Coordinates of C-alpha atoms and ligand atoms in Angstrom, one line a residue:
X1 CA 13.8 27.6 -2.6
X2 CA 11.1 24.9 -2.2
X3 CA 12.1 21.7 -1.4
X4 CA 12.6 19.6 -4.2
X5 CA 9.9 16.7 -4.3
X6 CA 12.1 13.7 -4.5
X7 CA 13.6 14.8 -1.0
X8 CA 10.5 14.6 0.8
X9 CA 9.6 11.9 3.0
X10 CA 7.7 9.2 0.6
X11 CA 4.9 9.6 2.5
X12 CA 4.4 13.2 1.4
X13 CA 5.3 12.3 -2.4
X14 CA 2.8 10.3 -2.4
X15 CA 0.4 12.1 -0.9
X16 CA 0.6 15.2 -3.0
X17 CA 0.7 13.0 -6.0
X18 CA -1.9 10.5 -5.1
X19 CA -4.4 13.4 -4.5
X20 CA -3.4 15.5 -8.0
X21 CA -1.1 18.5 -6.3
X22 CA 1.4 17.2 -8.4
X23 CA 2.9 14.6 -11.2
X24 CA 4.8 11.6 -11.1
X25 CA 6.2 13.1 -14.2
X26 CA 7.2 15.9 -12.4
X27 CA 8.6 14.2 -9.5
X28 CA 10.8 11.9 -11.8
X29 CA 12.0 14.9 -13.8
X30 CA 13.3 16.5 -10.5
X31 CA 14.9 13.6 -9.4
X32 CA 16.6 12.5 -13.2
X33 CA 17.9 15.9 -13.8
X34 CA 19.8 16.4 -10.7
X35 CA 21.2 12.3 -11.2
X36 CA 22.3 13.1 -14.5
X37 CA 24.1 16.0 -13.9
X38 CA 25.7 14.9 -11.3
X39 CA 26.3 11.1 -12.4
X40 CA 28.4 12.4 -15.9
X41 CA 31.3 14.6 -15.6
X42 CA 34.5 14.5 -13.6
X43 CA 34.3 13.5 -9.6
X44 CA 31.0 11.6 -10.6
X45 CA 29.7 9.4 -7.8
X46 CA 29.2 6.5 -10.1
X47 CA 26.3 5.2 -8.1
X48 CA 24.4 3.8 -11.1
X49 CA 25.4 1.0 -13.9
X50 CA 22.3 2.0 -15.9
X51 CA 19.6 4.5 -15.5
X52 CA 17.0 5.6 -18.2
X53 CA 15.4 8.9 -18.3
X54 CA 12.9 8.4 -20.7
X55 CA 11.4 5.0 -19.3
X56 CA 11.4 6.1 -16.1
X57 CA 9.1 9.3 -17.3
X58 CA 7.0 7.2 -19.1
X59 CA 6.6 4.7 -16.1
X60 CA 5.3 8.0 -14.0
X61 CA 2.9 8.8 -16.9
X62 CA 1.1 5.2 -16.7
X63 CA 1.1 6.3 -12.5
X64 CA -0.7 9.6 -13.4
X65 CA -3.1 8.0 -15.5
X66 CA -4.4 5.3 -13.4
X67 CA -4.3 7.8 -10.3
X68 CA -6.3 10.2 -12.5
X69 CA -8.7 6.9 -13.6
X70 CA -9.2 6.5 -9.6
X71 CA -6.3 4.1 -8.9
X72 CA -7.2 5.3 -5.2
X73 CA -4.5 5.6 -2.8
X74 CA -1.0 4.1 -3.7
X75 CA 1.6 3.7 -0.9
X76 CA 4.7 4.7 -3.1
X77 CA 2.7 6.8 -5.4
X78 CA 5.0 9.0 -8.1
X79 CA 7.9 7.5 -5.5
X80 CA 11.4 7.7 -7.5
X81 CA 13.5 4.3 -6.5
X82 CA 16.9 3.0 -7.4
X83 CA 17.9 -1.0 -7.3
X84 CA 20.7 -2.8 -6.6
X85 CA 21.8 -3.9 -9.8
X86 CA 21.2 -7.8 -9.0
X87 CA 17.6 -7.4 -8.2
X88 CA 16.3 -8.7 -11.8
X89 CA 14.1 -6.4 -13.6
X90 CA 12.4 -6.7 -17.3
X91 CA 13.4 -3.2 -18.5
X92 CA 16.8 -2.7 -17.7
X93 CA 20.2 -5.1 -18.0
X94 CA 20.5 -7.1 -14.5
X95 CA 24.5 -7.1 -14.5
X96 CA 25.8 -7.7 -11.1
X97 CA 28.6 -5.5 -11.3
X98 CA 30.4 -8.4 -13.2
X99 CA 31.8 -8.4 -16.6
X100 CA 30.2 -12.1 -17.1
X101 CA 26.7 -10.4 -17.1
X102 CA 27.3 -7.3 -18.7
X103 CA 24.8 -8.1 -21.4
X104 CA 22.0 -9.8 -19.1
X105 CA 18.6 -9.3 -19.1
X106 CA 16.5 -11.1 -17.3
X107 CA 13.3 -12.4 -18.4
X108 CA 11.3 -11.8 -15.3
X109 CA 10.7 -9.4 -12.8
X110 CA 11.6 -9.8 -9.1
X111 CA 8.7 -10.4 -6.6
X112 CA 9.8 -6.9 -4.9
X113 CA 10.1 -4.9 -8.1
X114 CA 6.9 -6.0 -9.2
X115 CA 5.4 -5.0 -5.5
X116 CA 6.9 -1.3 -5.8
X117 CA 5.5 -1.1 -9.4
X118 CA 2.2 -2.1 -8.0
X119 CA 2.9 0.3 -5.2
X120 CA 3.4 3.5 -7.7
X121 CA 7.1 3.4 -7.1
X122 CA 9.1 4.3 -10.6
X123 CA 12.1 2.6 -11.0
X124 CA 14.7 5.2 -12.0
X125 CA 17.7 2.9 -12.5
X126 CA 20.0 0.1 -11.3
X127 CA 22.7 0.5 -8.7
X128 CA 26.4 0.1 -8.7
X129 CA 27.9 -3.0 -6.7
X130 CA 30.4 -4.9 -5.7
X131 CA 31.0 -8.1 -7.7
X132 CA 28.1 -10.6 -7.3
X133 CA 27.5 -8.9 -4.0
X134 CA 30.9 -9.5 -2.9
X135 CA 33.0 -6.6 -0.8
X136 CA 32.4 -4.1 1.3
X137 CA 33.5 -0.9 -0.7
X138 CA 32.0 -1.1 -4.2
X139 CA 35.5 -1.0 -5.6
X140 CA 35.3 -4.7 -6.4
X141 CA 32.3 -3.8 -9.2
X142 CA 33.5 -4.7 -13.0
X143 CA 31.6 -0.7 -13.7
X144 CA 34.6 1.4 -11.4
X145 CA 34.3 2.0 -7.9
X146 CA 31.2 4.2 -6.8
X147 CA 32.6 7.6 -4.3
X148 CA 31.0 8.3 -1.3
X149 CA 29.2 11.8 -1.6
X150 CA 30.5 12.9 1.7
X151 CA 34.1 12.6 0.9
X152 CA 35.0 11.5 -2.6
X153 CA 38.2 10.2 -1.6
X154 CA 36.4 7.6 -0.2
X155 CA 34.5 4.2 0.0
X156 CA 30.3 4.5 0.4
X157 CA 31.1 0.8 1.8
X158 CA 29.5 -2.1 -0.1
X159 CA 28.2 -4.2 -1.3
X160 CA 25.4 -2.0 -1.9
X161 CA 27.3 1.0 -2.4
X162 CA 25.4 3.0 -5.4
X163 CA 22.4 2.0 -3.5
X164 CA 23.7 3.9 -0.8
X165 CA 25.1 6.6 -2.0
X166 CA 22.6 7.6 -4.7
X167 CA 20.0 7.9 -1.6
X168 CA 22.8 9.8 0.4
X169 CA 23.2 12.3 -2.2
X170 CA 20.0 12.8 -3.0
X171 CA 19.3 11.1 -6.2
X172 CA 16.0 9.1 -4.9
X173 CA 14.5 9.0 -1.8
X174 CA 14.7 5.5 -1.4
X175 CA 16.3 2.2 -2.9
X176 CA 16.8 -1.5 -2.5
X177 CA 20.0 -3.2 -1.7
X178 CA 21.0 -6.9 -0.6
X179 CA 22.4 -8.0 2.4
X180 CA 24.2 -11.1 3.2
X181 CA 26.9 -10.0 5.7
X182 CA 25.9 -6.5 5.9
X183 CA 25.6 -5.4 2.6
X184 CA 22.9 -2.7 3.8
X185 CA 23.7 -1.8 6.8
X186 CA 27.1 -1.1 6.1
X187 CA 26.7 1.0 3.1
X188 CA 24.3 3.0 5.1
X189 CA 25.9 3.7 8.1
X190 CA 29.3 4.8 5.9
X191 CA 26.8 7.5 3.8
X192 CA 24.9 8.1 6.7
X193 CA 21.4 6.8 5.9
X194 CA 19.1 4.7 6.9
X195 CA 19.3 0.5 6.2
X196 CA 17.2 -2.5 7.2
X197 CA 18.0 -6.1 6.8
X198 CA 14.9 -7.7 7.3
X199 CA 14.3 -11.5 9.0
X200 CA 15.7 -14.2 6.6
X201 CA 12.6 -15.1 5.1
X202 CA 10.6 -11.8 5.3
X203 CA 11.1 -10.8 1.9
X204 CA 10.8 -13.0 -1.1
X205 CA 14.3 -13.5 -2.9
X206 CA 12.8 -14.5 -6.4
X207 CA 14.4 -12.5 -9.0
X208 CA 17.4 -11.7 -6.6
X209 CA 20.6 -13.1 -8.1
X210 CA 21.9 -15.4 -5.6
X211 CA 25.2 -15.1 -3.4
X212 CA 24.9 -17.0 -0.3
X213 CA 21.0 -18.5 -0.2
X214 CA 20.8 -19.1 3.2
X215 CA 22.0 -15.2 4.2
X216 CA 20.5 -13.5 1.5
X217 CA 17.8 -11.0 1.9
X218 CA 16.8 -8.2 0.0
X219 CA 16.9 -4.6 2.1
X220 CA 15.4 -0.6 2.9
X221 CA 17.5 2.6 2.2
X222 CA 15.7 5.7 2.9
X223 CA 16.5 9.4 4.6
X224 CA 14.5 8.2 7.7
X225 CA 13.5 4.8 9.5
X226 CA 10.3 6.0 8.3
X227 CA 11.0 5.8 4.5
X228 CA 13.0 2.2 5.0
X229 CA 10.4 1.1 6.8
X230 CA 7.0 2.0 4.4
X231 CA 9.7 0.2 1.8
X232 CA 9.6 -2.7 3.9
X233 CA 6.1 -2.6 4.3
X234 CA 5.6 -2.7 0.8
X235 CA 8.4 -5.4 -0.2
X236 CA 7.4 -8.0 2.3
X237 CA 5.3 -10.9 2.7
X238 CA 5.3 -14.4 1.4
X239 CA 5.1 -15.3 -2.1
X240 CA 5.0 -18.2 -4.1
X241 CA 7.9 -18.3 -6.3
X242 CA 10.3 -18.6 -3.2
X243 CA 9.9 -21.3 -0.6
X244 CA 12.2 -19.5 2.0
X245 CA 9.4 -16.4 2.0
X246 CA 7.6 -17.2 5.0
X247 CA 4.1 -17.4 5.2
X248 CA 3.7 -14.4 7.6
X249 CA 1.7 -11.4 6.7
X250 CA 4.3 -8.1 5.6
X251 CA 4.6 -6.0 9.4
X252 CA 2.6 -3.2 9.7
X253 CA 4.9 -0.3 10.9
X254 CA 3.2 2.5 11.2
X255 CA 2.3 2.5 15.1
X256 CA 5.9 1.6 16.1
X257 CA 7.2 4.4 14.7
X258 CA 5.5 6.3 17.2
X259 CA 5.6 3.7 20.0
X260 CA 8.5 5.2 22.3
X261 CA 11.0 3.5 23.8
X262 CA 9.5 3.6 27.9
X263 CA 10.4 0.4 29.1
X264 CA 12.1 -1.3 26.6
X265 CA 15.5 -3.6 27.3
X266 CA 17.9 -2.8 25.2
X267 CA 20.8 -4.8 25.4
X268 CA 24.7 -3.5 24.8
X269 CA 26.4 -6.6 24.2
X270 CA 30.1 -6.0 25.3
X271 CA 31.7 -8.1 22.1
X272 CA 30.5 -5.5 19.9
X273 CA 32.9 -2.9 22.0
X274 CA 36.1 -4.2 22.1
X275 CA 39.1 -2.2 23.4
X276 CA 40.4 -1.7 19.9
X277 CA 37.0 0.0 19.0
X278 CA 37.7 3.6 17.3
X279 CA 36.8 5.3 20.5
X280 CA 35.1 8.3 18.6
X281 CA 32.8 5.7 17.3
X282 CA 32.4 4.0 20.6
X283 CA 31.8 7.7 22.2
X284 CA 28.6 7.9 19.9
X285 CA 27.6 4.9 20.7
X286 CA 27.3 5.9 24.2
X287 CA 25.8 9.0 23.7
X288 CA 23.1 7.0 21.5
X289 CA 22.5 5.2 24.8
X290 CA 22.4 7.7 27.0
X291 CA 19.5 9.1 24.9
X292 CA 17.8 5.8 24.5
X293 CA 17.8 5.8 28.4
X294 CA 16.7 9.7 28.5
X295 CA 13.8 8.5 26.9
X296 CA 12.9 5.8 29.2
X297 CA 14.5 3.0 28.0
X298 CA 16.7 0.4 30.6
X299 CA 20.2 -0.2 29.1
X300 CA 21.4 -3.6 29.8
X301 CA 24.5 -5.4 29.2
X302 CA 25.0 -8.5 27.7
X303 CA 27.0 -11.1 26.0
X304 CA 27.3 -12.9 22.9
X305 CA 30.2 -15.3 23.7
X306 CA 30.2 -16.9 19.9
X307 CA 30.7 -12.9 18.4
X308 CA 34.7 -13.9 17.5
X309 CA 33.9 -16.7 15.3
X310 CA 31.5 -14.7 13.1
X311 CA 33.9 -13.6 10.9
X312 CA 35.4 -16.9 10.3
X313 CA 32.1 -18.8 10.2
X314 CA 30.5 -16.1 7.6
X315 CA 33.8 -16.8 5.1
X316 CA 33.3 -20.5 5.2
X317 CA 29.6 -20.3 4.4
X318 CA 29.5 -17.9 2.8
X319 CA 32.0 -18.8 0.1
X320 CA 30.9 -22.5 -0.2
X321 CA 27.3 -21.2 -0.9
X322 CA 28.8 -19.0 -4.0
X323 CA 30.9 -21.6 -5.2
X324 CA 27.7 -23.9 -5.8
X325 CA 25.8 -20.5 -7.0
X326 CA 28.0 -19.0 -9.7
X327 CA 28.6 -22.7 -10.8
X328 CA 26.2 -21.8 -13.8
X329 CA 28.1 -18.8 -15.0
X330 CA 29.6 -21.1 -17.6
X331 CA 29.2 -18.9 -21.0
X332 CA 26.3 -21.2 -22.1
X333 CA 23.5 -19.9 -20.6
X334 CA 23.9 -16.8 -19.1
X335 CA 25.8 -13.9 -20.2
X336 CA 29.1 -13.5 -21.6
X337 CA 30.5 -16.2 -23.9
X338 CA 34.3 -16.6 -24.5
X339 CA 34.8 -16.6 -28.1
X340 CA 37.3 -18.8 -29.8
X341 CA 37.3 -21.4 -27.7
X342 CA 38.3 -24.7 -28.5
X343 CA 36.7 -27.3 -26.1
X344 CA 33.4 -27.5 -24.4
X345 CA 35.5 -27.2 -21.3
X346 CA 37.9 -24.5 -22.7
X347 CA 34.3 -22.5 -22.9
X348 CA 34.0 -22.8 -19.5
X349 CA 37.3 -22.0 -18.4
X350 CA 37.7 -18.9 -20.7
X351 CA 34.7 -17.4 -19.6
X352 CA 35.3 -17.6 -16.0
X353 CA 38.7 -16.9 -16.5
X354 CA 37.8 -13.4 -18.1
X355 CA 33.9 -13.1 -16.9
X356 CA 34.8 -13.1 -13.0
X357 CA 36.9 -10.6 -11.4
X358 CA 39.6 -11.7 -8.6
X359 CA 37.7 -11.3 -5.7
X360 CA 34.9 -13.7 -6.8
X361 CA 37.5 -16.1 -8.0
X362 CA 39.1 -16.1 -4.8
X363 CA 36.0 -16.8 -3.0
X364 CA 34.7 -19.6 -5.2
X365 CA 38.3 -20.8 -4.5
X366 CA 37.7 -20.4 -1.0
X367 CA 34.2 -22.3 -1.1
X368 CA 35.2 -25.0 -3.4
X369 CA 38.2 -26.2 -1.1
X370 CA 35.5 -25.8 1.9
X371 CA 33.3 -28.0 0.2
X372 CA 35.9 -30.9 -0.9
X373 CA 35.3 -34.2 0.1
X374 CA 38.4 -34.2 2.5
X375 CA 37.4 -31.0 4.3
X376 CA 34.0 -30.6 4.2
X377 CA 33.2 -32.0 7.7
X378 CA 36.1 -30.1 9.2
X379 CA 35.7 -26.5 7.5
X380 CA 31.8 -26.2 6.3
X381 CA 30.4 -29.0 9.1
X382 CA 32.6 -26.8 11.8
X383 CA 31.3 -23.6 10.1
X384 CA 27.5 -25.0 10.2
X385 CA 27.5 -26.1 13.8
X386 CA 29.0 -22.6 15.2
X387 CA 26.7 -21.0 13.0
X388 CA 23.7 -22.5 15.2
X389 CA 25.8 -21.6 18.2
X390 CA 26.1 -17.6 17.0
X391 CA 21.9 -18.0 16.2
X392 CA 21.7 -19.3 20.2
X393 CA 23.8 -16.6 21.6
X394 CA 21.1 -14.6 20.6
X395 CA 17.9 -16.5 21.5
X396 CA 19.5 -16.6 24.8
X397 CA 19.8 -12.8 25.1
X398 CA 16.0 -12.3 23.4
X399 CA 14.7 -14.9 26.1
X400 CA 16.3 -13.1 28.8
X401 CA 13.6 -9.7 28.3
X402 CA 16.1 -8.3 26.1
X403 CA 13.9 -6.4 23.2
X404 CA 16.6 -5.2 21.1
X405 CA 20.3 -5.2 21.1
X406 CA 22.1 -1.6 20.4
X407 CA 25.9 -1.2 18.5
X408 CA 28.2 0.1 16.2
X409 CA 27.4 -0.7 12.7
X410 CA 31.1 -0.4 11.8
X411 CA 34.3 -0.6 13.2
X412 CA 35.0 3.0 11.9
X413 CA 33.5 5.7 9.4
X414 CA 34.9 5.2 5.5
X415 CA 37.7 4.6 4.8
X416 CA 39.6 5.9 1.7
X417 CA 39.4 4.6 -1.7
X418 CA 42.6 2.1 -2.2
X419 CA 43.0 1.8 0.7
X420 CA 41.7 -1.8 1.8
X421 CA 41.5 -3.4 -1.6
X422 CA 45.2 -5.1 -1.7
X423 CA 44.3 -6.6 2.1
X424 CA 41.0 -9.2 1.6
X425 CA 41.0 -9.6 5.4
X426 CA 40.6 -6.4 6.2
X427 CA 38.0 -6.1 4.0
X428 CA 36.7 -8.6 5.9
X429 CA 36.7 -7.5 9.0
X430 CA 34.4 -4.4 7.8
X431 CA 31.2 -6.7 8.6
X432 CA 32.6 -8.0 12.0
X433 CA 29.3 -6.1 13.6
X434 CA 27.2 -7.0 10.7
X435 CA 27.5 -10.9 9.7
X436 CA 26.0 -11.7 13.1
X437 CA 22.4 -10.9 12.3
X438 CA 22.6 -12.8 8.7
X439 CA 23.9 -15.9 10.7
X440 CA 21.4 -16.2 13.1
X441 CA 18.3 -14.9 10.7
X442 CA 17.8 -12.2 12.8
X443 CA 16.9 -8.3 11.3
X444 CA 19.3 -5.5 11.5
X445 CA 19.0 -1.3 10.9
X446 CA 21.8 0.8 10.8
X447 CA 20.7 4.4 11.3
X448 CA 22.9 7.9 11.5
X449 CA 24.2 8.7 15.3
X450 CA 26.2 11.3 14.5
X451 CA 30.2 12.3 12.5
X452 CA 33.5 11.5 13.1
X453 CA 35.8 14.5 11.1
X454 CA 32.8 14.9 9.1
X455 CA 32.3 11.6 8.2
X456 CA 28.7 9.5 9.2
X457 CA 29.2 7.1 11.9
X458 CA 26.3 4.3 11.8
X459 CA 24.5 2.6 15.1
X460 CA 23.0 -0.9 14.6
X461 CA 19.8 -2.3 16.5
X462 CA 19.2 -5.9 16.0
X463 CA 15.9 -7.7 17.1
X464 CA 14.0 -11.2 17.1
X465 CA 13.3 -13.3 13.9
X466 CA 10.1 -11.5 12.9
X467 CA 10.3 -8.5 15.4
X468 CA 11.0 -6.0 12.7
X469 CA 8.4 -3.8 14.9
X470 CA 10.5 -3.9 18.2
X471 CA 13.6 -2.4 16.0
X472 CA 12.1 0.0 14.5
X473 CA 10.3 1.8 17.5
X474 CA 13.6 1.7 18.9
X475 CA 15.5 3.0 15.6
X476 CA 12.5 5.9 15.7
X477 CA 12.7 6.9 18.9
X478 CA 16.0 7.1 18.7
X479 CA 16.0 9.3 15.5
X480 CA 13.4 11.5 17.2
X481 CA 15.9 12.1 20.1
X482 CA 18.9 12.7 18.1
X483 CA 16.7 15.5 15.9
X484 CA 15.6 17.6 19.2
Ligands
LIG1 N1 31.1 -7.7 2.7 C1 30.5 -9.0 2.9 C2 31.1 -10.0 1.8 O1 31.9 -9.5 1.1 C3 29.0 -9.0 2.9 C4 28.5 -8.8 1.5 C5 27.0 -8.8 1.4 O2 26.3 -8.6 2.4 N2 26.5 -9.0 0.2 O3 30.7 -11.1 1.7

């Protein structure tokens, strides 16, 4: 049988359809019949809140015509993408996974869904999530969990898990997700695909619904580092509407992802292998090394002395940033609107009370007592200065000849559905590999290194603010030596 269309690398979609071999239409077709059969009907992954057949075929129709009116070449051209259901878009609800914006739409477009649009990319539907971005399983979304399409039994991780798990099975080729602690990178690694959190600031965040501003970035899914990457290429670059974009050009990837690893550092920073470490998952880890090195790279090890206080740091930040965020989900503006209420304040309180689900209420409880004027020096000044302390273990390491750092994504592969959700700290401690790189600013791609009983295991390389290029030539070569 051929290879369906939306399973080839985006680079091939959209060559064929940039030069007339074949349709966006037809590409979209493909890609929405196989989603729709297998998103209805019992055992469905539940990786989308909304998708829409027909406006996705019509959005490939306007990308025939103006290829056929000599658009010229279109990076993403006929490209099929899924979104993380808090990037905002114009034609479809923007809900968050949460019951309080069930009903949203938006009346603007993201920065990076108007950049895929403009790329040829046809936006096929918005992905299931955790709460608000909130979790690391999915099963905190107000939509029902989403399955993992490896084992249905169990967790695609989160928070971008539909994102994740609608690439894994096939669905699209590609998809954005956010990360904050790890929102990307551990959803891929636990479907075994590819995910890149970019540098804080790389990617604009207008239009993304806000969580934790000064973690948030918007991420890659793809089949390959190469598909995350073109993404990235594409998504990134300053803009305008948001003053955290920096005013550096988007990377161009192309050459690393032929570049090689010969004489590259790569660091192995011994926090990130503690003796507790499933040691199946530390075993592939290894073996990812030992290619790494086969391929001419020196393995070094390191240290990040300020690793055990991530977790901790990340849920006082963390939290006190969405306590001030979500502050405006107060059923006058936004969303859903408690009815019968009695009081201005009782409008509030009803809303919340029914809008938010317990995890988010726990966290703005969490952020709110963080932030109060008795505490605030002790948890959220505390938090702030080993924050900076985590960022330096890092430039210390960088400035050292280190050019990328090498680990586990995730402590272990999925785990089952249920089976986390009545224990918040273990939930927690799902991004103790991950939270790192949003703390310091730093980027972060998970990438497949192989199963543990059938399940994907992830491998994480970090890099230098803005050396997206370094982690990927490492990610590809990598790739390329696992595939021979
Ligand atoms: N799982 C982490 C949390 O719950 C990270 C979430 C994210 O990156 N959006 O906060």
């Amino acid at each position: 049988m051929p290879q369906p269309s939306h399973r080839m690398p985006l680079r091939r979609i959209a060559a064929e359809v940039g030069a007339g071999r074949r349709s966006a239409v037809s590409v979209i077709r493909e890609a929405c019949a196989e989603l729709i059969r297998s998103e209805n009907g019992p055992g469905a992954l539940n990786a989308f809140i909304t998708f829409n057949f027909e406006g996705a075929e019509a959005a490939a129709a306007a990308v025939d015509a103006s290829i056929a009116a000599g658009a010229g070449a279109l990076p993403l051209a006929g490209v099929p993408v899924a979104l993380k259901d808090n990037i905002c878009t114009l034609d479809f609800p923007t809900t968050c996974g949460s019951r309080i914006l069930a009903n949203y739409r938006s009346p603007f477009e993201a920065t990076v869904v108007r950049r895929l649009r403009a790329a040829g990319a046809v936006v096929v539907g918005k992905t299931n999530m955790d709460e608000f971005a909130m979790g690391s399983s999915t099963e905190n979304s107000a939509f029902g969990p989403t399955r993992n399409p490896h084992d249905r039994e169990r967790v695609p991780g989160g928070s971008s898990g539909g994102s994740a798990a609608a690439v894994a099975a096939g669905f699209v080729p590609a998809a954005l997700g956010s990360d904050t602690g790890g929102s990307v990178r551990q959803p891929a690694a636990l479907c075994g695909v590819v995910g890149i959190k970019p540098t804080y600031g790389r990617v604009s965040r207008y239009g993304l619904v806000a969580f934790a501003s000064s973690l948030d970035q918007i991420g890659t899914f793809g089949r390959s580092v190469e598909d995350a990457a073109l993404l990235l290429e594409v998504i990134a670059g300053p803009d305008p509407f948001d003053s955290t974009s920096a005013p550096i050009e988007a990377p161009q990837l192309a050459e690393s992802l032929e570049g090689g690893v010969q004489g590259l550092v790569v660091g192995v920073p011994r926090e990130y292998f503690p003796p507790e470490l499933d040691e199946r998952v530390a075993r592939l880890c290894r073996d990812a090394l030992e290619r790494l090195r086969a391929a001419g790279a020196e393995i070094r090890d390191v240290s990040l002395p300020h690793t055990r206080y991530a977790i901790p740091t990340y849920y006082v930040i963390a939290p006190a940033e969405a306590s001030s965020n979500l502050a405006r989900y107060d059923g006058v503006r936004y969303g859903v609107r408690a009815l019968g209420a009695e009081s201005t304040t009782s409008v509030y309180e009803e809303t919340r009370q029914l809008g938010f689900g317990p995890e988010v209420k726990r966290r703005i409880m969490l952020g709110t007592y963080a932030l109060s004027a008795g505490y605030y020096d002790e948890y959220y000044g505390t938090a702030l200065r080993m924050r900076a302390r985590i960022a330096r273990d890092f430039t210390e390491v960088f400035a050292s000849g280190v050019d990328v750092i090498f680990t586990p994504t995730t402590p272990s592969p999925a785990f089952r559905l249920g089976e986390k959700v009545g224990d918040p700290y273990q939930m927690y401690l799902s991004d103790i590999f991950t939270v790192t790189a949003n703390l310091a600013g730093i980027p972060g791609l998970s990438l497949p290194i192989g199963r543990v009983d059938g399940l994907p295991v992830g491998g994480q390389f970090l890099a230098d603010r803005w050396d997206e290029a370094t982690m990927i030539r490492a990610a590809a070569a990598l790739e390329r030596a696992m595939g021979e």
